[in-house]
Amino acid sequence: MTFAGVYVPLITPFDASGAVAFDALERLAHDVLDGGAAGLVALGTTGEPGSLDDKERDGVLDVIAGVCRARRAQLIVGANRIGDAAGVPSHAVAVLTLVPPFLLPGEDGVVAYFEDFAARSPVPVLAYHVPYRTGQALSAAALRRIAAIDGVAGMKLAAGGIDTTVVDLLSDPPADLAILCGDDAFLAPLLSMGVPGAIIASAHLDTAAFTALVHDREPQPRLARLALALFAEPNPTVIKAVLHARGRIPTPDVRLPLLPASAASLHLALSV
Protein backbone atom coordinates (compact mmCIF):
# COMPACT_ATOMS: atom_id res chain seq x y z
CA MET A 1 0.00 0.00 0.00
CA THR A 2 1.28 3.45 -0.96
CA PHE A 3 0.62 6.31 1.45
CA ALA A 4 0.87 9.73 -0.15
CA GLY A 5 -1.08 12.97 -0.19
CA VAL A 6 -3.17 14.51 2.56
CA TYR A 7 -5.11 12.46 5.11
CA VAL A 8 -7.58 14.34 7.29
CA PRO A 9 -8.12 13.09 10.88
CA LEU A 10 -11.78 14.01 11.16
CA ILE A 11 -13.24 15.83 14.13
CA THR A 12 -16.39 14.46 15.77
CA PRO A 13 -19.12 17.12 15.50
CA PHE A 14 -21.78 17.39 18.21
CA ASP A 15 -25.29 18.76 17.93
CA ALA A 16 -27.07 21.14 20.33
CA SER A 17 -28.14 18.22 22.54
CA GLY A 18 -24.55 17.02 22.89
CA ALA A 19 -25.05 13.95 20.69
CA VAL A 20 -22.77 13.07 17.79
CA ALA A 21 -23.97 14.88 14.66
CA PHE A 22 -23.57 11.99 12.22
CA ASP A 23 -25.07 13.86 9.26
CA ALA A 24 -22.58 16.69 9.71
CA LEU A 25 -19.75 14.18 10.01
CA GLU A 26 -20.75 12.57 6.73
CA ARG A 27 -20.91 15.95 4.96
CA LEU A 28 -17.53 16.91 6.36
CA ALA A 29 -16.01 13.65 5.14
CA HIS A 30 -17.28 14.29 1.62
CA ASP A 31 -16.14 17.91 1.75
CA VAL A 32 -12.50 17.13 2.47
CA LEU A 33 -12.43 14.39 -0.14
CA ASP A 34 -13.91 16.87 -2.62
CA GLY A 35 -10.96 19.09 -1.70
CA GLY A 36 -8.52 16.44 -2.84
CA ALA A 37 -7.71 14.53 0.35
CA ALA A 38 -6.33 11.05 -0.34
CA GLY A 39 -8.08 9.59 2.65
CA LEU A 40 -9.61 9.98 6.08
CA VAL A 41 -8.56 9.04 9.59
CA ALA A 42 -11.42 7.82 11.77
CA LEU A 43 -11.14 7.99 15.56
CA GLY A 44 -7.77 9.72 15.57
CA THR A 45 -6.97 11.95 18.53
CA THR A 46 -8.55 14.90 16.70
CA GLY A 47 -11.86 13.01 16.83
CA GLU A 48 -11.90 12.99 20.67
CA PRO A 49 -12.32 9.19 20.79
CA GLY A 50 -11.65 9.04 24.52
CA SER A 51 -14.79 11.11 25.16
CA LEU A 52 -17.02 8.84 23.05
CA ASP A 53 -18.81 5.75 24.32
CA ASP A 54 -18.62 2.46 22.44
CA LYS A 55 -21.83 3.06 20.50
CA GLU A 56 -20.67 6.53 19.44
CA ARG A 57 -17.26 5.24 18.37
CA ASP A 58 -18.90 2.49 16.33
CA GLY A 59 -21.23 5.04 14.70
CA VAL A 60 -18.39 7.42 13.82
CA LEU A 61 -16.38 4.58 12.31
CA ASP A 62 -19.37 3.33 10.32
CA VAL A 63 -20.01 6.78 8.81
CA ILE A 64 -16.40 7.47 7.84
CA ALA A 65 -15.83 3.94 6.58
CA GLY A 66 -18.96 4.17 4.47
CA VAL A 67 -17.83 7.42 2.87
CA CYS A 68 -14.37 6.01 2.14
CA ARG A 69 -15.89 2.89 0.59
CA ALA A 70 -18.26 4.89 -1.59
CA ARG A 71 -15.55 7.36 -2.64
CA ARG A 72 -12.78 4.76 -2.97
CA ALA A 73 -10.69 6.79 -0.56
CA GLN A 74 -8.15 5.36 1.84
CA LEU A 75 -9.41 4.71 5.37
CA ILE A 76 -7.07 4.81 8.36
CA VAL A 77 -8.43 3.98 11.80
CA GLY A 78 -7.09 5.25 15.09
CA ALA A 79 -6.51 2.24 17.35
CA ASN A 80 -4.38 2.46 20.47
CA ARG A 81 -5.42 -0.95 21.78
CA ILE A 82 -5.16 -4.20 19.88
CA GLY A 83 -8.84 -4.80 20.66
CA ASP A 84 -9.66 -1.64 18.70
CA ALA A 85 -7.56 -2.80 15.74
CA ALA A 86 -9.34 -6.14 15.66
CA GLY A 87 -12.61 -4.42 14.77
CA VAL A 88 -11.47 -2.25 11.88
CA PRO A 89 -13.36 -2.53 8.58
CA SER A 90 -11.85 -4.90 6.04
CA HIS A 91 -11.23 -2.07 3.56
CA ALA A 92 -9.15 -0.02 6.02
CA VAL A 93 -5.61 0.41 4.74
CA ALA A 94 -4.01 0.86 8.16
CA VAL A 95 -4.43 1.47 11.86
CA LEU A 96 -2.71 4.45 13.45
CA THR A 97 -1.39 3.83 16.94
CA LEU A 98 0.57 6.01 19.32
CA VAL A 99 3.94 5.31 20.79
CA PRO A 100 2.80 4.21 24.27
CA PRO A 101 2.20 7.41 26.27
CA PHE A 102 2.91 8.32 29.89
CA LEU A 103 4.64 5.07 30.94
CA LEU A 104 8.03 5.98 29.43
CA PRO A 105 8.86 2.32 28.62
CA GLY A 106 12.15 3.22 26.91
CA GLU A 107 13.15 2.47 23.34
CA ASP A 108 13.29 -1.30 23.77
CA GLY A 109 9.82 -1.31 25.32
CA VAL A 110 8.40 0.80 22.51
CA VAL A 111 9.89 -1.48 19.86
CA ALA A 112 8.53 -4.57 21.65
CA TYR A 113 5.10 -2.94 21.84
CA PHE A 114 5.00 -2.33 18.10
CA GLU A 115 6.25 -5.85 17.38
CA ASP A 116 3.35 -7.25 19.40
CA PHE A 117 0.78 -4.82 17.98
CA ALA A 118 1.80 -5.40 14.36
CA ALA A 119 1.83 -9.18 14.81
CA ARG A 120 -1.80 -9.17 15.95
CA SER A 121 -3.22 -6.35 13.81
CA PRO A 122 -5.38 -7.47 10.86
CA VAL A 123 -4.15 -4.53 8.75
CA PRO A 124 -0.84 -2.64 8.40
CA VAL A 125 0.23 -0.34 11.22
CA LEU A 126 1.20 3.33 11.13
CA ALA A 127 3.25 4.27 14.19
CA TYR A 128 2.43 7.71 15.61
CA HIS A 129 5.51 9.37 17.11
CA VAL A 130 4.57 12.55 18.94
CA PRO A 131 7.04 12.85 21.85
CA TYR A 132 5.79 16.18 23.19
CA ARG A 133 2.48 14.43 23.94
CA THR A 134 3.59 10.89 24.82
CA GLY A 135 6.63 11.96 26.83
CA GLN A 136 8.67 9.21 25.16
CA ALA A 137 11.64 10.44 23.15
CA LEU A 138 13.00 8.10 20.47
CA SER A 139 16.26 8.20 18.55
CA ALA A 140 16.46 7.85 14.80
CA ALA A 141 17.93 4.40 15.41
CA ALA A 142 14.85 3.38 17.41
CA LEU A 143 12.52 4.75 14.73
CA ARG A 144 14.40 2.66 12.16
CA ARG A 145 13.95 -0.41 14.38
CA ILE A 146 10.20 0.25 14.42
CA ALA A 147 10.24 0.74 10.64
CA ALA A 148 11.87 -2.67 10.21
CA ILE A 149 9.04 -4.52 12.00
CA ASP A 150 6.97 -6.72 9.71
CA GLY A 151 3.52 -5.15 9.44
CA VAL A 152 4.62 -1.56 10.13
CA ALA A 153 3.90 0.27 6.89
CA GLY A 154 4.46 3.87 7.86
CA MET A 155 4.88 6.50 10.50
CA LYS A 156 3.14 9.73 11.45
CA LEU A 157 6.05 11.93 12.48
CA ALA A 158 5.16 14.82 14.79
CA ALA A 159 8.34 15.69 16.64
CA GLY A 160 7.29 19.28 17.30
CA GLY A 161 9.82 20.70 14.87
CA ILE A 162 12.83 19.67 12.84
CA ASP A 163 15.48 18.41 15.23
CA THR A 164 18.56 16.26 14.71
CA THR A 165 16.48 13.06 15.00
CA VAL A 166 14.16 14.19 12.20
CA VAL A 167 17.10 15.25 10.03
CA ASP A 168 18.89 11.94 10.68
CA LEU A 169 15.79 9.89 9.87
CA LEU A 170 14.80 11.78 6.72
CA SER A 171 18.34 12.06 5.37
CA ASP A 172 18.37 8.27 5.07
CA PRO A 173 14.74 7.12 5.35
CA PRO A 174 13.95 3.44 5.76
CA ALA A 175 13.07 1.74 2.50
CA ASP A 176 9.39 1.00 1.90
CA LEU A 177 8.27 3.09 4.86
CA ALA A 178 5.89 6.01 4.36
CA ILE A 179 6.89 8.81 6.73
CA LEU A 180 3.97 11.23 6.91
CA CYS A 181 4.12 14.72 8.39
CA GLY A 182 2.05 15.07 11.54
CA ASP A 183 3.15 18.61 12.42
CA ASP A 184 0.82 20.89 10.50
CA ALA A 185 2.94 24.05 10.69
CA PHE A 186 6.08 22.19 9.53
CA LEU A 187 4.50 20.57 6.49
CA ALA A 188 6.37 22.62 3.87
CA PRO A 189 9.90 22.02 5.24
CA LEU A 190 9.19 18.33 5.78
CA LEU A 191 7.94 18.06 2.19
CA SER A 192 11.24 19.59 1.09
CA MET A 193 12.98 16.80 3.00
CA GLY A 194 11.06 14.17 1.04
CA VAL A 195 8.00 13.09 3.01
CA PRO A 196 5.26 11.91 0.62
CA GLY A 197 2.31 13.32 2.49
CA ALA A 198 0.72 14.22 5.77
CA ILE A 199 -1.91 13.43 8.37
CA ILE A 200 -2.95 16.94 9.38
CA ALA A 201 -6.03 18.28 11.14
CA SER A 202 -5.58 21.77 9.64
CA ALA A 203 -6.69 20.35 6.29
CA HIS A 204 -10.28 20.43 7.53
CA LEU A 205 -9.96 24.01 6.31
CA ASP A 206 -8.72 24.92 2.83
CA THR A 207 -8.26 21.24 2.00
CA ALA A 208 -7.57 22.02 -1.65
CA ALA A 209 -4.72 24.37 -0.73
CA PHE A 210 -3.09 21.78 1.53
CA THR A 211 -3.39 19.08 -1.11
CA ALA A 212 -1.93 21.44 -3.71
CA LEU A 213 1.01 22.13 -1.40
CA VAL A 214 1.69 18.40 -1.07
CA HIS A 215 1.30 17.66 -4.77
CA ASP A 216 3.05 20.73 -6.20
CA ARG A 217 5.57 21.39 -3.42
CA GLU A 218 5.30 25.13 -4.01
CA PRO A 219 5.56 27.38 -0.93
CA GLN A 220 2.30 28.61 0.57
CA PRO A 221 3.32 30.51 3.74
CA ARG A 222 -0.31 31.31 4.60
CA LEU A 223 -0.96 27.64 5.34
CA ALA A 224 1.72 27.58 8.04
CA ARG A 225 0.14 30.66 9.62
CA LEU A 226 -3.27 29.00 9.42
CA ALA A 227 -1.94 25.86 11.09
CA LEU A 228 -0.43 27.88 13.93
CA ALA A 229 -3.72 29.72 14.43
CA LEU A 230 -5.72 26.49 14.45
CA PHE A 231 -3.42 25.03 17.11
CA ALA A 232 -3.33 28.15 19.30
CA GLU A 233 -5.48 26.20 21.77
CA PRO A 234 -5.81 22.45 22.35
CA ASN A 235 -6.80 20.55 19.21
CA PRO A 236 -9.54 20.37 17.90
CA THR A 237 -11.12 23.32 19.72
CA VAL A 238 -10.18 26.07 17.26
CA ILE A 239 -10.83 23.88 14.23
CA LYS A 240 -14.33 23.16 15.51
CA ALA A 241 -14.93 26.84 16.21
CA VAL A 242 -13.95 27.78 12.65
CA LEU A 243 -15.99 24.98 11.10
CA HIS A 244 -19.02 26.11 13.09
CA ALA A 245 -18.48 29.77 12.19
CA ARG A 246 -18.43 28.75 8.54
CA GLY A 247 -21.68 26.79 8.92
CA ARG A 248 -20.14 23.38 8.37
CA ILE A 249 -20.98 21.78 11.73
CA PRO A 250 -23.94 22.50 14.04
CA THR A 251 -21.97 23.56 17.15
CA PRO A 252 -18.35 24.28 18.09
CA ASP A 253 -18.72 22.00 21.11
CA VAL A 254 -16.02 19.75 22.51
CA ARG A 255 -16.17 17.38 25.45
CA LEU A 256 -14.25 17.57 28.70
CA PRO A 257 -11.42 17.81 29.49
CA LEU A 258 -11.38 20.16 26.48
CA LEU A 259 -13.04 23.57 26.66
CA PRO A 260 -14.36 25.61 23.72
CA ALA A 261 -11.93 27.89 21.90
CA SER A 262 -11.80 31.54 22.90
CA ALA A 263 -13.28 34.27 20.75
CA ALA A 264 -9.79 35.68 20.22
CA SER A 265 -8.44 32.42 18.80
CA LEU A 266 -11.46 32.04 16.56
CA HIS A 267 -11.04 35.58 15.25
CA LEU A 268 -7.36 35.02 14.54
CA ALA A 269 -7.99 31.76 12.68
CA LEU A 270 -10.77 33.30 10.58
CA SER A 271 -8.51 36.20 9.64
CA VAL A 272 -5.67 34.10 8.20
C-alpha positions as semicolon CSV with decimal commas, in nm:
position;residue;x (nm);y (nm);z (nm)
1;M;0,000;0,000;0,000
2;T;0,128;0,345;-0,096
3;F;0,062;0,631;0,145
4;A;0,087;0,973;-0,015
5;G;-0,108;1,297;-0,019
6;V;-0,317;1,451;0,256
7;Y;-0,511;1,246;0,511
8;V;-0,758;1,434;0,729
9;P;-0,812;1,309;1,088
10;L;-1,178;1,401;1,116
11;I;-1,324;1,583;1,413
12;T;-1,639;1,446;1,577
13;P;-1,912;1,712;1,550
14;F;-2,178;1,739;1,821
15;D;-2,529;1,876;1,793
16;A;-2,707;2,114;2,033
17;S;-2,814;1,822;2,254
18;G;-2,455;1,702;2,289
19;A;-2,505;1,395;2,069
20;V;-2,277;1,307;1,779
21;A;-2,397;1,488;1,466
22;F;-2,357;1,199;1,222
23;D;-2,507;1,386;0,926
24;A;-2,258;1,669;0,971
25;L;-1,975;1,418;1,001
26;E;-2,075;1,257;0,673
27;R;-2,091;1,595;0,496
28;L;-1,753;1,691;0,636
29;A;-1,601;1,365;0,514
30;H;-1,728;1,429;0,162
31;D;-1,614;1,791;0,175
32;V;-1,250;1,713;0,247
33;L;-1,243;1,439;-0,014
34;D;-1,391;1,687;-0,262
35;G;-1,096;1,909;-0,170
36;G;-0,852;1,644;-0,284
37;A;-0,771;1,453;0,035
38;A;-0,633;1,105;-0,034
39;G;-0,808;0,959;0,265
40;L;-0,961;0,998;0,608
41;V;-0,856;0,904;0,959
42;A;-1,142;0,782;1,177
43;L;-1,114;0,799;1,556
44;G;-0,777;0,972;1,557
45;T;-0,697;1,195;1,853
46;T;-0,855;1,490;1,670
47;G;-1,186;1,301;1,683
48;E;-1,190;1,299;2,067
49;P;-1,232;0,919;2,079
50;G;-1,165;0,904;2,452
51;S;-1,479;1,111;2,516
52;L;-1,702;0,884;2,305
53;D;-1,881;0,575;2,432
54;D;-1,862;0,246;2,244
55;K;-2,183;0,306;2,050
56;E;-2,067;0,653;1,944
57;R;-1,726;0,524;1,837
58;D;-1,890;0,249;1,633
59;G;-2,123;0,504;1,470
60;V;-1,839;0,742;1,382
61;L;-1,638;0,458;1,231
62;D;-1,937;0,333;1,032
63;V;-2,001;0,678;0,881
64;I;-1,640;0,747;0,784
65;A;-1,583;0,394;0,658
66;G;-1,896;0,417;0,447
67;V;-1,783;0,742;0,287
68;C;-1,437;0,601;0,214
69;R;-1,589;0,289;0,059
70;A;-1,826;0,489;-0,159
71;R;-1,555;0,736;-0,264
72;R;-1,278;0,476;-0,297
73;A;-1,069;0,679;-0,056
74;Q;-0,815;0,536;0,184
75;L;-0,941;0,471;0,537
76;I;-0,707;0,481;0,836
77;V;-0,843;0,398;1,180
78;G;-0,709;0,525;1,509
79;A;-0,651;0,224;1,735
80;N;-0,438;0,246;2,047
81;R;-0,542;-0,095;2,178
82;I;-0,516;-0,420;1,988
83;G;-0,884;-0,480;2,066
84;D;-0,966;-0,164;1,870
85;A;-0,756;-0,280;1,574
86;A;-0,934;-0,614;1,566
87;G;-1,261;-0,442;1,477
88;V;-1,147;-0,225;1,188
89;P;-1,336;-0,253;0,858
90;S;-1,185;-0,490;0,604
91;H;-1,123;-0,207;0,356
92;A;-0,915;-0,002;0,602
93;V;-0,561;0,041;0,474
94;A;-0,401;0,086;0,816
95;V;-0,443;0,147;1,186
96;L;-0,271;0,445;1,345
97;T;-0,139;0,383;1,694
98;L;0,057;0,601;1,932
99;V;0,394;0,531;2,079
100;P;0,280;0,421;2,427
101;P;0,220;0,741;2,627
102;F;0,291;0,832;2,989
103;L;0,464;0,507;3,094
104;L;0,803;0,598;2,943
105;P;0,886;0,232;2,862
106;G;1,215;0,322;2,691
107;E;1,315;0,247;2,334
108;D;1,329;-0,130;2,377
109;G;0,982;-0,131;2,532
110;V;0,840;0,080;2,251
111;V;0,989;-0,148;1,986
112;A;0,853;-0,457;2,165
113;Y;0,510;-0,294;2,184
114;F;0,500;-0,233;1,810
115;E;0,625;-0,585;1,738
116;D;0,335;-0,725;1,940
117;F;0,078;-0,482;1,798
118;A;0,180;-0,540;1,436
119;A;0,183;-0,918;1,481
120;R;-0,180;-0,917;1,595
121;S;-0,322;-0,635;1,381
122;P;-0,538;-0,747;1,086
123;V;-0,415;-0,453;0,875
124;P;-0,084;-0,264;0,840
125;V;0,023;-0,034;1,122
126;L;0,120;0,333;1,113
127;A;0,325;0,427;1,419
128;Y;0,243;0,771;1,561
129;H;0,551;0,937;1,711
130;V;0,457;1,255;1,894
131;P;0,704;1,285;2,185
132;Y;0,579;1,618;2,319
133;R;0,248;1,443;2,394
134;T;0,359;1,089;2,482
135;G;0,663;1,196;2,683
136;Q;0,867;0,921;2,516
137;A;1,164;1,044;2,315
138;L;1,300;0,810;2,047
139;S;1,626;0,820;1,855
140;A;1,646;0,785;1,480
141;A;1,793;0,440;1,541
142;A;1,485;0,338;1,741
143;L;1,252;0,475;1,473
144;R;1,440;0,266;1,216
145;R;1,395;-0,041;1,438
146;I;1,020;0,025;1,442
147;A;1,024;0,074;1,064
148;A;1,187;-0,267;1,021
149;I;0,904;-0,452;1,200
150;D;0,697;-0,672;0,971
151;G;0,352;-0,515;0,944
152;V;0,462;-0,156;1,013
153;A;0,390;0,027;0,689
154;G;0,446;0,387;0,786
155;M;0,488;0,650;1,050
156;K;0,314;0,973;1,145
157;L;0,605;1,193;1,248
158;A;0,516;1,482;1,479
159;A;0,834;1,569;1,664
160;G;0,729;1,928;1,730
161;G;0,982;2,070;1,487
162;I;1,283;1,967;1,284
163;D;1,548;1,841;1,523
164;T;1,856;1,626;1,471
165;T;1,648;1,306;1,500
166;V;1,416;1,419;1,220
167;V;1,710;1,525;1,003
168;D;1,889;1,194;1,068
169;L;1,579;0,989;0,987
170;L;1,480;1,178;0,672
171;S;1,834;1,206;0,537
172;D;1,837;0,827;0,507
173;P;1,474;0,712;0,535
174;P;1,395;0,344;0,576
175;A;1,307;0,174;0,250
176;D;0,939;0,100;0,190
177;L;0,827;0,309;0,486
178;A;0,589;0,601;0,436
179;I;0,689;0,881;0,673
180;L;0,397;1,123;0,691
181;C;0,412;1,472;0,839
182;G;0,205;1,507;1,154
183;D;0,315;1,861;1,242
184;D;0,082;2,089;1,050
185;A;0,294;2,405;1,069
186;F;0,608;2,219;0,953
187;L;0,450;2,057;0,649
188;A;0,637;2,262;0,387
189;P;0,990;2,202;0,524
190;L;0,919;1,833;0,578
191;L;0,794;1,806;0,219
192;S;1,124;1,959;0,109
193;M;1,298;1,680;0,300
194;G;1,106;1,417;0,104
195;V;0,800;1,309;0,301
196;P;0,526;1,191;0,062
197;G;0,231;1,332;0,249
198;A;0,072;1,422;0,577
199;I;-0,191;1,343;0,837
200;I;-0,295;1,694;0,938
201;A;-0,603;1,828;1,114
202;S;-0,558;2,177;0,964
203;A;-0,669;2,035;0,629
204;H;-1,028;2,043;0,753
205;L;-0,996;2,401;0,631
206;D;-0,872;2,492;0,283
207;T;-0,826;2,124;0,200
208;A;-0,757;2,202;-0,165
209;A;-0,472;2,437;-0,073
210;F;-0,309;2,178;0,153
211;T;-0,339;1,908;-0,111
212;A;-0,193;2,144;-0,371
213;L;0,101;2,213;-0,140
214;V;0,169;1,840;-0,107
215;H;0,130;1,766;-0,477
216;D;0,305;2,073;-0,620
217;R;0,557;2,139;-0,342
218;E;0,530;2,513;-0,401
219;P;0,556;2,738;-0,093
220;Q;0,230;2,861;0,057
221;P;0,332;3,051;0,374
222;R;-0,031;3,131;0,460
223;L;-0,096;2,764;0,534
224;A;0,172;2,758;0,804
225;R;0,014;3,066;0,962
226;L;-0,327;2,900;0,942
227;A;-0,194;2,586;1,109
228;L;-0,043;2,788;1,393
229;A;-0,372;2,972;1,443
230;L;-0,572;2,649;1,445
231;F;-0,342;2,503;1,711
232;A;-0,333;2,815;1,930
233;E;-0,548;2,620;2,177
234;P;-0,581;2,245;2,235
235;N;-0,680;2,055;1,921
236;P;-0,954;2,037;1,790
237;T;-1,112;2,332;1,972
238;V;-1,018;2,607;1,726
239;I;-1,083;2,388;1,423
240;K;-1,433;2,316;1,551
241;A;-1,493;2,684;1,621
242;V;-1,395;2,778;1,265
243;L;-1,599;2,498;1,110
244;H;-1,902;2,611;1,309
245;A;-1,848;2,977;1,219
246;R;-1,843;2,875;0,854
247;G;-2,168;2,679;0,892
248;R;-2,014;2,338;0,837
249;I;-2,098;2,178;1,173
250;P;-2,394;2,250;1,404
251;T;-2,197;2,356;1,715
252;P;-1,835;2,428;1,809
253;D;-1,872;2,200;2,111
254;V;-1,602;1,975;2,251
255;R;-1,617;1,738;2,545
256;L;-1,425;1,757;2,870
257;P;-1,142;1,781;2,949
258;L;-1,138;2,016;2,648
259;L;-1,304;2,357;2,666
260;P;-1,436;2,561;2,372
261;A;-1,193;2,789;2,190
262;S;-1,180;3,154;2,290
263;A;-1,328;3,427;2,075
264;A;-0,979;3,568;2,022
265;S;-0,844;3,242;1,880
266;L;-1,146;3,204;1,656
267;H;-1,104;3,558;1,525
268;L;-0,736;3,502;1,454
269;A;-0,799;3,176;1,268
270;L;-1,077;3,330;1,058
271;S;-0,851;3,620;0,964
272;V;-0,567;3,410;0,820
